[in-house]
Tab-separated table of C-alpha atoms in Angstrom:
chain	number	residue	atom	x	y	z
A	111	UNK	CA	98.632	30.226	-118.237
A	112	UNK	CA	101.545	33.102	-119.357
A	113	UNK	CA	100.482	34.756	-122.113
A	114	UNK	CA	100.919	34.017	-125.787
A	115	UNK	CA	104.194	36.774	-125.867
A	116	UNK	CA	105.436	35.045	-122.528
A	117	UNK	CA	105.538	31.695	-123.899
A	118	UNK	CA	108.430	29.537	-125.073
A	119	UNK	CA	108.216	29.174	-128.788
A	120	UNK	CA	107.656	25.991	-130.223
A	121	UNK	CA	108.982	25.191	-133.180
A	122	UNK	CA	107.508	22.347	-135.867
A	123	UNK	CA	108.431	21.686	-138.991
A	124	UNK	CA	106.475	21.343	-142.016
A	125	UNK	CA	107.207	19.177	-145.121
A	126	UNK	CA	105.277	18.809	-147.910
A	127	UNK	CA	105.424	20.109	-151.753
A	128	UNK	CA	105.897	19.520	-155.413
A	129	UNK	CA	101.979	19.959	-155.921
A	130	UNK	CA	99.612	22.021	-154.366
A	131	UNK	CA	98.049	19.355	-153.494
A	132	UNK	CA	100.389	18.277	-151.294
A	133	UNK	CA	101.834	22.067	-150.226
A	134	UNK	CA	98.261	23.880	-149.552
A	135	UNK	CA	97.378	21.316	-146.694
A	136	UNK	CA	100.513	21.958	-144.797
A	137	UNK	CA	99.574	26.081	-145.040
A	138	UNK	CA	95.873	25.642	-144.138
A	139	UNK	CA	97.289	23.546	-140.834
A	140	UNK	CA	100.222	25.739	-140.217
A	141	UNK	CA	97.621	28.995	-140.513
A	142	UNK	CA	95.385	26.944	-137.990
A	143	UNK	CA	98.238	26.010	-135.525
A	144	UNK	CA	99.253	29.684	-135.145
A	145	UNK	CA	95.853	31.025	-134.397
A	146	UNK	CA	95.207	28.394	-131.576
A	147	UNK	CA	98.857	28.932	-130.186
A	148	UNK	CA	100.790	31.457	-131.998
A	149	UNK	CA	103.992	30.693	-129.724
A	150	UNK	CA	103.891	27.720	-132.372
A	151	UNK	CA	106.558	28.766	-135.111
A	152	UNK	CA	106.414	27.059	-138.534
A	153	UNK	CA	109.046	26.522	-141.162
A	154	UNK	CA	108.619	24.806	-144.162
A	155	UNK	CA	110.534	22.477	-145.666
A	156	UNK	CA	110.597	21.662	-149.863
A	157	UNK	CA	111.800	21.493	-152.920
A	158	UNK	CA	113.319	24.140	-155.139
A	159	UNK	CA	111.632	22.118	-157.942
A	160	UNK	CA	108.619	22.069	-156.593
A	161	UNK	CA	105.351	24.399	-156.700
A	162	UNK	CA	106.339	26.318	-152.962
A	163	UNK	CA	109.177	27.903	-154.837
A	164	UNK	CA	106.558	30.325	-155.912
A	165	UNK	CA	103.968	29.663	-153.457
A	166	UNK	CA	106.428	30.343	-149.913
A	167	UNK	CA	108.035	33.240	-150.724
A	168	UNK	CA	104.558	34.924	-150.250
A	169	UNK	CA	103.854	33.652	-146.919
A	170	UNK	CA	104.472	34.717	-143.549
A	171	UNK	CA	106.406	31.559	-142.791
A	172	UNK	CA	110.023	30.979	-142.674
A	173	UNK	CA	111.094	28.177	-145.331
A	174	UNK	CA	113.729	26.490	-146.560
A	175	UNK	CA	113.709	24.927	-150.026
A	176	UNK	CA	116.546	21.921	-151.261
A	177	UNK	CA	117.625	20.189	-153.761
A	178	UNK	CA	115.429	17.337	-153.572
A	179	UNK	CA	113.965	15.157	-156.434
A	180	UNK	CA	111.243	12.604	-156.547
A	181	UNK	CA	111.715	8.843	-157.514
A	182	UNK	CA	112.397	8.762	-161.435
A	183	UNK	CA	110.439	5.781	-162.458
A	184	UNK	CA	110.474	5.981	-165.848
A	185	UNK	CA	113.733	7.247	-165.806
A	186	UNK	CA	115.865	5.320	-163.022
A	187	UNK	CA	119.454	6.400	-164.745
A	188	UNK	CA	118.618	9.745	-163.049
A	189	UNK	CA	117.730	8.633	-159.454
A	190	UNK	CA	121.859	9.093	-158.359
A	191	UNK	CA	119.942	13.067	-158.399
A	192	UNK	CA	117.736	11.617	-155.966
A	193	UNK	CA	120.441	10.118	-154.026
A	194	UNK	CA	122.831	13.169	-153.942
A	195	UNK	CA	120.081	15.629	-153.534
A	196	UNK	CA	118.688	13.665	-149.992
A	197	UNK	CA	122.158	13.626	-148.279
A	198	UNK	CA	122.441	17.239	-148.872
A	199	UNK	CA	119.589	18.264	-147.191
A	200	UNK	CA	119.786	15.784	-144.755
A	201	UNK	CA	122.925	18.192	-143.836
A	202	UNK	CA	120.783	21.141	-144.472
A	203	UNK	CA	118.172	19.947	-142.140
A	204	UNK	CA	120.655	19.362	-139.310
A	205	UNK	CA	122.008	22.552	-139.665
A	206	UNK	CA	118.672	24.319	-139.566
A	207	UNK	CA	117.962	22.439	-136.389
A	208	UNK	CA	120.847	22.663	-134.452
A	209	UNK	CA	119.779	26.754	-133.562
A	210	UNK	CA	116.516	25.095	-132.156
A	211	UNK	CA	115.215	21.697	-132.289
A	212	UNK	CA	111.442	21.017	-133.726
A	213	UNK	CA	109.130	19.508	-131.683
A	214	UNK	CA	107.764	17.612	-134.732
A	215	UNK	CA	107.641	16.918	-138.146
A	216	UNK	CA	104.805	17.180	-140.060
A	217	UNK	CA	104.394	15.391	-143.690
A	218	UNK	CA	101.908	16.454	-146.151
A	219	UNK	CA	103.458	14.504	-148.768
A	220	UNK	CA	105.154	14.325	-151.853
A	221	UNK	CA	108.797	13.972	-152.307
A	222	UNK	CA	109.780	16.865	-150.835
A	223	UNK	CA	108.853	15.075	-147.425
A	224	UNK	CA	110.435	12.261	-147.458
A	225	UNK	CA	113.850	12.920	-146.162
A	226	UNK	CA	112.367	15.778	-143.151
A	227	UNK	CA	110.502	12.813	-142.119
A	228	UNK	CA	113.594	10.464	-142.238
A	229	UNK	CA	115.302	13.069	-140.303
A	230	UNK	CA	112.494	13.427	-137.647
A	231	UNK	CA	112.315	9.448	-136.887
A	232	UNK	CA	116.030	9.312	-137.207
A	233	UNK	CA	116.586	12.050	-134.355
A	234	UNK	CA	113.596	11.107	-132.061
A	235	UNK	CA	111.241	13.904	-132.747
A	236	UNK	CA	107.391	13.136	-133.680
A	237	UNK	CA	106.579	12.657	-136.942
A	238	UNK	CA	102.849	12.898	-138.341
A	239	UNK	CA	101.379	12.661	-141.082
A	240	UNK	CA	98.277	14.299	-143.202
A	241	UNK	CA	97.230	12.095	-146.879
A	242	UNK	CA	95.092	13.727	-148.664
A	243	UNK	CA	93.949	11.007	-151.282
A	244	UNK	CA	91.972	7.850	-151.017
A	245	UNK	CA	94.650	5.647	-151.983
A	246	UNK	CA	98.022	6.814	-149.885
A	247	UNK	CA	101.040	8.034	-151.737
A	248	UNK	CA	104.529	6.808	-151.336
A	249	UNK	CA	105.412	8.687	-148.993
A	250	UNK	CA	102.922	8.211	-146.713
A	251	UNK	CA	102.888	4.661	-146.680
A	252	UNK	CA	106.750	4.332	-146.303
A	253	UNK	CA	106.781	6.664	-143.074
A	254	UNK	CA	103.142	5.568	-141.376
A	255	UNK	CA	104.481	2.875	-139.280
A	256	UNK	CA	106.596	4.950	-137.054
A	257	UNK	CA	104.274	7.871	-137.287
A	258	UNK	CA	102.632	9.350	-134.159
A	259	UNK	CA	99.540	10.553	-136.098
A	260	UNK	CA	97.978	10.250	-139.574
A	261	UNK	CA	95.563	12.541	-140.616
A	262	UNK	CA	93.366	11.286	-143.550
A	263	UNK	CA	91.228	13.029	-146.082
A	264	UNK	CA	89.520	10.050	-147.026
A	265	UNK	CA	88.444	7.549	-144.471
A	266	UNK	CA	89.099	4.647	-147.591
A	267	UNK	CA	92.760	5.500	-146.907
A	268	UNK	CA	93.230	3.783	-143.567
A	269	UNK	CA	93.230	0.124	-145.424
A	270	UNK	CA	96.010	0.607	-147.508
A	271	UNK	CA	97.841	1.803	-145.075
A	272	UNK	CA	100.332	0.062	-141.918
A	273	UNK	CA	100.126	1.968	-138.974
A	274	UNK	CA	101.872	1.056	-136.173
A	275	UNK	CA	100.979	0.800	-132.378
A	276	UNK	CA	101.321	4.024	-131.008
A	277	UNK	CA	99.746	5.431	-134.250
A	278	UNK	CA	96.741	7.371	-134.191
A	279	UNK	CA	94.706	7.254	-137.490
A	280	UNK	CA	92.345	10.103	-137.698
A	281	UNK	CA	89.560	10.556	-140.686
A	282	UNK	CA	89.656	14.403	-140.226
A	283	UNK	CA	89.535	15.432	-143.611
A	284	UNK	CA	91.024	17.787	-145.829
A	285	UNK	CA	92.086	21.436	-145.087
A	286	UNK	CA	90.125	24.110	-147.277
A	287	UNK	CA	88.398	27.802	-146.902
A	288	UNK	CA	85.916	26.297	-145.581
A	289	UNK	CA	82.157	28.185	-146.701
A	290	UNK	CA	81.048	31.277	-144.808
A	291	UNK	CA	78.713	31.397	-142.233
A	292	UNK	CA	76.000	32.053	-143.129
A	293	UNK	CA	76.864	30.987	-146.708
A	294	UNK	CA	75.592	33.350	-149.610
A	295	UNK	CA	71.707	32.377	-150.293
A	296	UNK	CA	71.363	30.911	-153.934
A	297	UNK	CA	69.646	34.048	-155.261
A	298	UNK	CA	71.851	36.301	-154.071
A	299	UNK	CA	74.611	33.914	-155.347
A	300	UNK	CA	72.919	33.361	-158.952
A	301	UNK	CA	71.491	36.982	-158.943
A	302	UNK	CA	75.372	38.096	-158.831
A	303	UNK	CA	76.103	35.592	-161.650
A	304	UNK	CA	72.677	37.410	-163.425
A	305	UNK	CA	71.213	33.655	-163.935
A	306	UNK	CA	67.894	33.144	-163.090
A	307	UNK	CA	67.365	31.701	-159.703
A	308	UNK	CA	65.539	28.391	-161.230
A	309	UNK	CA	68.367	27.193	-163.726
A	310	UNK	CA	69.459	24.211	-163.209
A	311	UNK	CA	73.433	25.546	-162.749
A	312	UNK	CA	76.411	23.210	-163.755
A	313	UNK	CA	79.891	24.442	-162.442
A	314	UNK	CA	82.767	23.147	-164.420
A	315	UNK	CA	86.164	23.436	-163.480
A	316	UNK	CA	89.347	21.835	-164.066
A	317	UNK	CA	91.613	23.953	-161.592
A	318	UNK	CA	93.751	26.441	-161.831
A	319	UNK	CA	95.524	25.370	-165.216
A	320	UNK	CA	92.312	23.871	-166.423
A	321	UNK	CA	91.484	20.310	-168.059
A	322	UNK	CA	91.720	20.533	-171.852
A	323	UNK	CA	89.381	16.973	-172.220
A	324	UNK	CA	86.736	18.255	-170.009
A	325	UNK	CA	86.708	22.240	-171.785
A	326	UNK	CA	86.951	20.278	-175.106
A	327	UNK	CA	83.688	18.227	-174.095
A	328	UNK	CA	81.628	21.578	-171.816
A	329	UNK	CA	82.548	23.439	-175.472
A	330	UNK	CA	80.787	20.524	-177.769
A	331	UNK	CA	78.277	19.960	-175.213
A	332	UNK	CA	77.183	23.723	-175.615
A	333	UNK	CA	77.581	23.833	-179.142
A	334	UNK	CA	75.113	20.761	-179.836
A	335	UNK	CA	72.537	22.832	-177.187
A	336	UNK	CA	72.115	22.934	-173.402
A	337	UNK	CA	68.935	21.395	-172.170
A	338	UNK	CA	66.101	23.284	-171.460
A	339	UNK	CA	66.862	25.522	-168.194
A	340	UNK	CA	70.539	24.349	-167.514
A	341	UNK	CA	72.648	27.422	-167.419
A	342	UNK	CA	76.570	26.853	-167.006
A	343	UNK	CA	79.476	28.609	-164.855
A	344	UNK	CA	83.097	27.526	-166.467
A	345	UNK	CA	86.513	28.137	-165.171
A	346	UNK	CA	88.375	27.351	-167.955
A	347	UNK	CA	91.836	27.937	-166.515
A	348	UNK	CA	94.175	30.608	-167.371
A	349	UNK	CA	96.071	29.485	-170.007
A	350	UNK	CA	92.929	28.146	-172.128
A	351	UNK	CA	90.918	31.130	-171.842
A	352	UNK	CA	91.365	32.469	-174.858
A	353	UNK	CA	90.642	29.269	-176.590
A	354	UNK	CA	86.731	29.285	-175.378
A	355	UNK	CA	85.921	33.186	-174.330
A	356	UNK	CA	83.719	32.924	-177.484
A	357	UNK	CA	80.754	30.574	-175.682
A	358	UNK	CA	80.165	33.174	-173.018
A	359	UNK	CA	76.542	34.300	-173.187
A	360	UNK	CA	73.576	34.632	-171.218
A	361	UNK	CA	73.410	31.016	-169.888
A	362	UNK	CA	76.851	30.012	-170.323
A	363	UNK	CA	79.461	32.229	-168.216
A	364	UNK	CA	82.946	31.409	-169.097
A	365	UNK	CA	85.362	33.100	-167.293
A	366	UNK	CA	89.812	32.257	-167.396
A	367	UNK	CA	89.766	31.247	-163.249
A	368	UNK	CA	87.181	31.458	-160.280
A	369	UNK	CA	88.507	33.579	-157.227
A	370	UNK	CA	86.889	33.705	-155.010
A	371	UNK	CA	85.051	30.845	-156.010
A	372	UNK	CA	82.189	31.228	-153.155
A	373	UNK	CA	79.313	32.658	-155.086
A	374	UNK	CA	80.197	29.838	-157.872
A	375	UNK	CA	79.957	27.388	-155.446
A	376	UNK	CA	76.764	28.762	-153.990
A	377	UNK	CA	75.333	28.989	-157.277
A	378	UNK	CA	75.494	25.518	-158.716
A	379	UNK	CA	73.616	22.638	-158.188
A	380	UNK	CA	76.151	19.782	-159.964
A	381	UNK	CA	79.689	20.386	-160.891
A	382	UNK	CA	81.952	18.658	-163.593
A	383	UNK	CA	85.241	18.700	-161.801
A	384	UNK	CA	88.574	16.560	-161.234
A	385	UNK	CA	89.135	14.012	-158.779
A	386	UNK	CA	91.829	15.965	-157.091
A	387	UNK	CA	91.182	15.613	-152.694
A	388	UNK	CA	91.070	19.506	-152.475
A	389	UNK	CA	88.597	19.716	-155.049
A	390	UNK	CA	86.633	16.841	-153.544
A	391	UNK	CA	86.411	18.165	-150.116
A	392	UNK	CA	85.361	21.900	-151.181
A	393	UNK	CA	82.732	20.060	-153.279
A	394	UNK	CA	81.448	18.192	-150.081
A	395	UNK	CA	81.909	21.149	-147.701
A	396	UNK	CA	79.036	22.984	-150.657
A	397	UNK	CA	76.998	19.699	-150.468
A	398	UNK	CA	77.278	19.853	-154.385
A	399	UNK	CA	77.163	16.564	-156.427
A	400	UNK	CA	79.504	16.050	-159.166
A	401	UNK	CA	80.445	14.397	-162.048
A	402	UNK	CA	84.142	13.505	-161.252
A	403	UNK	CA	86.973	13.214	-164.301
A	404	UNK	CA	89.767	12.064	-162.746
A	405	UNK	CA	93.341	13.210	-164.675
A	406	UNK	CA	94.453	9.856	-166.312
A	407	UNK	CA	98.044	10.992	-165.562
A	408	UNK	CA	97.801	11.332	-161.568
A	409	UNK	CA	100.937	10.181	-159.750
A	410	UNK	CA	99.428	5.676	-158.890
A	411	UNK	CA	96.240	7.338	-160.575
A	412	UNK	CA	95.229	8.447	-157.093
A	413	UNK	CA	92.507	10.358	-158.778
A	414	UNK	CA	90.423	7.603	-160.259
A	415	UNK	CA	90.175	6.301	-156.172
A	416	UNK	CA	88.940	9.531	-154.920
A	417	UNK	CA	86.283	9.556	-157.486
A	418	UNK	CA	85.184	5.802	-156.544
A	419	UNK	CA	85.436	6.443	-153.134
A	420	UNK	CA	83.245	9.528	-153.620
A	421	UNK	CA	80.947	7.853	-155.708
A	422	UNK	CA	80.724	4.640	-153.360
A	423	UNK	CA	79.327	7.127	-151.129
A	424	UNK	CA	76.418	7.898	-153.256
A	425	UNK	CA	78.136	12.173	-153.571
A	426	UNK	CA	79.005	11.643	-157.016
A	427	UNK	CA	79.335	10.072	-160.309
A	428	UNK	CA	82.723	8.871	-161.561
A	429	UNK	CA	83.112	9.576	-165.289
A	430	UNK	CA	86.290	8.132	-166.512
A	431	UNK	CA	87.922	10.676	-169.288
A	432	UNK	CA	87.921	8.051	-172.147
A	433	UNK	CA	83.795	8.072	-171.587
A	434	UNK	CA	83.851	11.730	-171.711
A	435	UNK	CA	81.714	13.387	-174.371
A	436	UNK	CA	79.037	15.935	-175.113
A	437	UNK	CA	76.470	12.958	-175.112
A	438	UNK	CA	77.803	11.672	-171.991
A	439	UNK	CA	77.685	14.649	-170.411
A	440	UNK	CA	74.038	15.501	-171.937
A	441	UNK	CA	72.969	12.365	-171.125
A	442	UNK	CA	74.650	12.644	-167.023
A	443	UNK	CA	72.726	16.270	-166.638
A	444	UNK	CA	69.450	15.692	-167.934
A	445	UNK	CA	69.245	12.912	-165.446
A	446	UNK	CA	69.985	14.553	-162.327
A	447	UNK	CA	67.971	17.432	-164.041
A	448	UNK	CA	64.890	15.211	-164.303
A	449	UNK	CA	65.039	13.240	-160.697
A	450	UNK	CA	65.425	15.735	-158.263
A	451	UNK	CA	64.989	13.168	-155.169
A	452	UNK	CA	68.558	11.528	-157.036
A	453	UNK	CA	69.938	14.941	-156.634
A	454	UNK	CA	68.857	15.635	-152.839
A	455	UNK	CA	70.234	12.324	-152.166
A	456	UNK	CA	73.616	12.821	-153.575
A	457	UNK	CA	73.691	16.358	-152.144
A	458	UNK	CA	72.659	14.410	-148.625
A	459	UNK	CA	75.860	12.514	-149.317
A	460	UNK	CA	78.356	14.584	-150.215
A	461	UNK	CA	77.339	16.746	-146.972
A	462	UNK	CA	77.737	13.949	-145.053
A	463	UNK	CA	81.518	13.672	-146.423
A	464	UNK	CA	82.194	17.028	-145.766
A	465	UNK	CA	84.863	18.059	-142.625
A	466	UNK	CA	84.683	21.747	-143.473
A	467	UNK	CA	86.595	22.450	-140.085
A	468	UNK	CA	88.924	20.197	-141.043
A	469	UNK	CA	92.438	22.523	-140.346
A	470	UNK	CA	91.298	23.516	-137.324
A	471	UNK	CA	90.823	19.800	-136.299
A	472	UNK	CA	93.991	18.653	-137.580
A	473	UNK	CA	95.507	21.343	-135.391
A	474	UNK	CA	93.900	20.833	-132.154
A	475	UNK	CA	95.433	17.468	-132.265
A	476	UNK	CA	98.662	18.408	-133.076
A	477	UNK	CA	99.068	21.435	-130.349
A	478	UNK	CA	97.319	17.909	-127.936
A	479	UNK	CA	99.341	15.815	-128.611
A	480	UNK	CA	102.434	17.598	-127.989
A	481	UNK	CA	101.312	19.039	-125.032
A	482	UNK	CA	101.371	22.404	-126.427
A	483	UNK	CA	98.615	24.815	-124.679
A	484	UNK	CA	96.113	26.841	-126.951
A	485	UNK	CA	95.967	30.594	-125.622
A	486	UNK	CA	93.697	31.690	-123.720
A	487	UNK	CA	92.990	34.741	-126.341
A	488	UNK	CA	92.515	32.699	-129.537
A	489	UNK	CA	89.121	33.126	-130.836
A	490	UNK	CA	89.214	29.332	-130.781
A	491	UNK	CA	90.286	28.425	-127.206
A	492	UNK	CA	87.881	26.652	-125.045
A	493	UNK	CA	87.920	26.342	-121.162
C-alpha cells in the first residue's frame, strides 16, 4: 500500500447544517474519515443561514456555504426563496465539482442537504445518509430510497423509513467525544466539583443556550428544598446565567455552560436534560439515566420520540414540559433516590444504548464501501 502522501486524494462531500444537531455529526465523521485515511479530503456543504456560518470557518475543512432555505410551512408565500435559492447552488455545486468530482455525498440532514444530495443522485455519485433522531426528518426520508447507506442514531428510525434495495441500514449510533479511557473515577470527579462522594448528584442541562422551563422548574425545585443528600450540577446556558447565579451554594453548583463537560458527566448519577439525539447518546455513552424534557417546538417534535424511544428502553423517564414542576421533579428524584436497584437498571439500559465509537464506525463503512484503503499508519488501521 503507497503511503498516505502517495495516495490519490479522495474527495467527499459533506452536507448537513442549520442546527448543530444536524452540522456536529457531519464534523465528528469527517474528523474520523481523515484519521483512518487522511488522503480523504472533506468539504462541507451549507447554508449561510444556518449555524456552520459560525461553526466552519473554525475548522480545518474547506466549505462552501449557499443561499439555501428550508421549507416555510407556516409561511408558504416565501418558499419561491426556497425555489430560487436551490437552483443557485445547484450551479454552485457543479461548479465546485467540475475541478474534482466527489466520490460521495454524505447527508447529515437538515435543509441545507437536500439539494447536495439531489445533486449526488442526479450525477451518479453515492449518496449516504446519517439521521440522528428516532423519528427521521424530511430530508432523510425523501433521499433514503436511492441512498447507498443510512446511518441511524436510533435503531426506532429504520420503520419510518423506505430504504431501497441496495440500501444498507446501519444502527451505528450517534457521533460524540466519546468518554475517556479510563473515565475519571466518581471521587475524583465529585471531589473536583467539592461534593461529597455519597450525594446523590442530579446534572441538569438544557444545552448550550439553555431551557428556560426546565431552569424555571431546577430554580423552584431548590427553593422549596432539595431532598436529603441530593446535591445538583446546573448548566444554565449562557444567556440565562445571570438570571440564576444566585442558587449557587454548597450543594447546588450553577455554572453559565459545562466545557468540558467530562467530570459533570462523571459526577452525576441522573440528569434532567432535553431530548435532543446528541444529548441522548452522550447520556448513554455515561450510562446515566435521565429525566428527558423534550423542546415542545422541535422541527415534527422529533424530540418527544427520542425520549419514548429512550424510555421504551427502560434508560430514562420521559417528562413532557407541560408536567414539568418542582413537585414533579421532587417527586421523579426521590424515587430513583430511594430504589437504587430502579437506578442500576436504568443505568444497565442506557449503557446498553450507548455506541460511544460511533464516528469511527460510521467511517469505517464509508472509507469500505467506497473502496477507499485506511493507512497503514493510522492509529486505527487493522491488518
Amino acid at each position: 500500500m503507497a503511503p498516505p502522501h502517495q495516495q490519490q486524494p479522495q474527495r467527499i462531500f459533506f452536507a448537513g447544517g442549520g442546527t448543530g444537531g444536524h452540522l456536529y455529526p457531519g464534523l465528528a465523521i469527517a474528523r474520523a474519515v481523515v484519521r483512518l485515511a487522511p488522503q480523504v479530503q472533506p468539504h462541507f456543504i451549507g447554508a449561510r443561514r444556518g449555524i456552520e456560518r459560525d461553526i466552519l470557518p473554525a475548522t480545518a475543512f474547506p466549505h462552501t456555504l449557499l443561499d439555501l432555505h428550508p421549507l416555510y410551512r407556516s409561511a408558504p408565500w416565501n418558499n419561491w426563496r426556497t425555489v430560487v435559492g436551490a437552483f443557485s447552488a445547484w450551479r454552485a455545486i457543479s461548479a465546485l465539482s467540475a475541478g474534482a468530482r466527489p466520490r460521495a455525498v454524505i447527508g447529515t440532514g437538515g435543509y441545507a442537504a437536500g439539494v447536495a444530495l439531489a445533486w449526488g443522485r442526479a450525477h451518479g455519485v453515492p449518496t449516504m445518509l446519517h439521521e440522528p433522531d428516532s423519528h427521521p426528518g424530511l430530508t432523510t426520508r425523501a433521499f433514503a430510497g436511492g441512498a447507498r447507506a443510512l446511518y441511524l442514531g436510533f435503531s426506532e428510525a429504520a420503520g419510518r423509513l423506505k430504504p431501497g434495495a441496495n440500501t444498507d441500514v446501519l444502527p451505528l449510533g450517534c457521533p460524540i467525544e466519546p468518554p475517556p479511557v479510563p473515565p475519571p473515577s466518581r471521587r475524583e470527579a465529585r471531589a473536583k466539583w467539592d461534593l461529597p462522594e455519597d450525594a446523590f448528584v442530579v446534572l441538569v442541562t438544557g444545552g448550550s443556550q439553555g431551557a428556560r422551563a426546565i431552569n424555571e422548574a431546577v430554580a423552584a425545585w431548590i427553593d422549596q428544598g432539595l431532598p436529603h443528600g441530593v446535591c445538583v450540577l446546573w448548566s444554565t446556558g449562557r444567556q440565562q446565567a445571570a438570571a440564576w447565579l444566585d442558587r449557587d451554594s454548597a450543594r447546588v453548583k450553577v455554572r453559565p455552560y459545562l466545557a468540558p463537560i467530562a467530570d459533570a458527566y462523571a459526577a452525576a448519577d441522573i440528569a434532567i436534560a432535553r431530548a435532543g439525539a446528541m444529548s441522548i447518546a452522550e447520556l448513554c455513552a455515561w450510562s446515566i439515566p435521565a429525566l428527558l424534557v423534550p423542546l415542545p417546538t422541535a422541527a415534527q417534535d422529533h424530540q418527544t420520540y427520542n425520549a419514548r424511544a429512550t424510555a421504551s428502553s427502560g434508560g430514562a423517564i420521559h417528562l413532557p414540559q407541560p408536567e414539568l414542576t418542582a413537585a414533579r421533579l421532587d417527586s421523579e428524584v426521590r424515587g430513583l433516590l430511594t430504589d437504587p436497584v430502579r437506578l442500576a437498571d436504568m443505568r444497565a439500559a442506557m449503557q446498553a444504548r450507548a455506541r460511544p465509537d460511533a464516528a469511527q464506525a460510521i467511517a469505517r463503512s464509508i472509507l469500505g464501501l467506497l473502496d477507499i484503503p485506511i493507512a497503514a499508519d493510522s492509529p486505527y488501521y487493522q491488518p
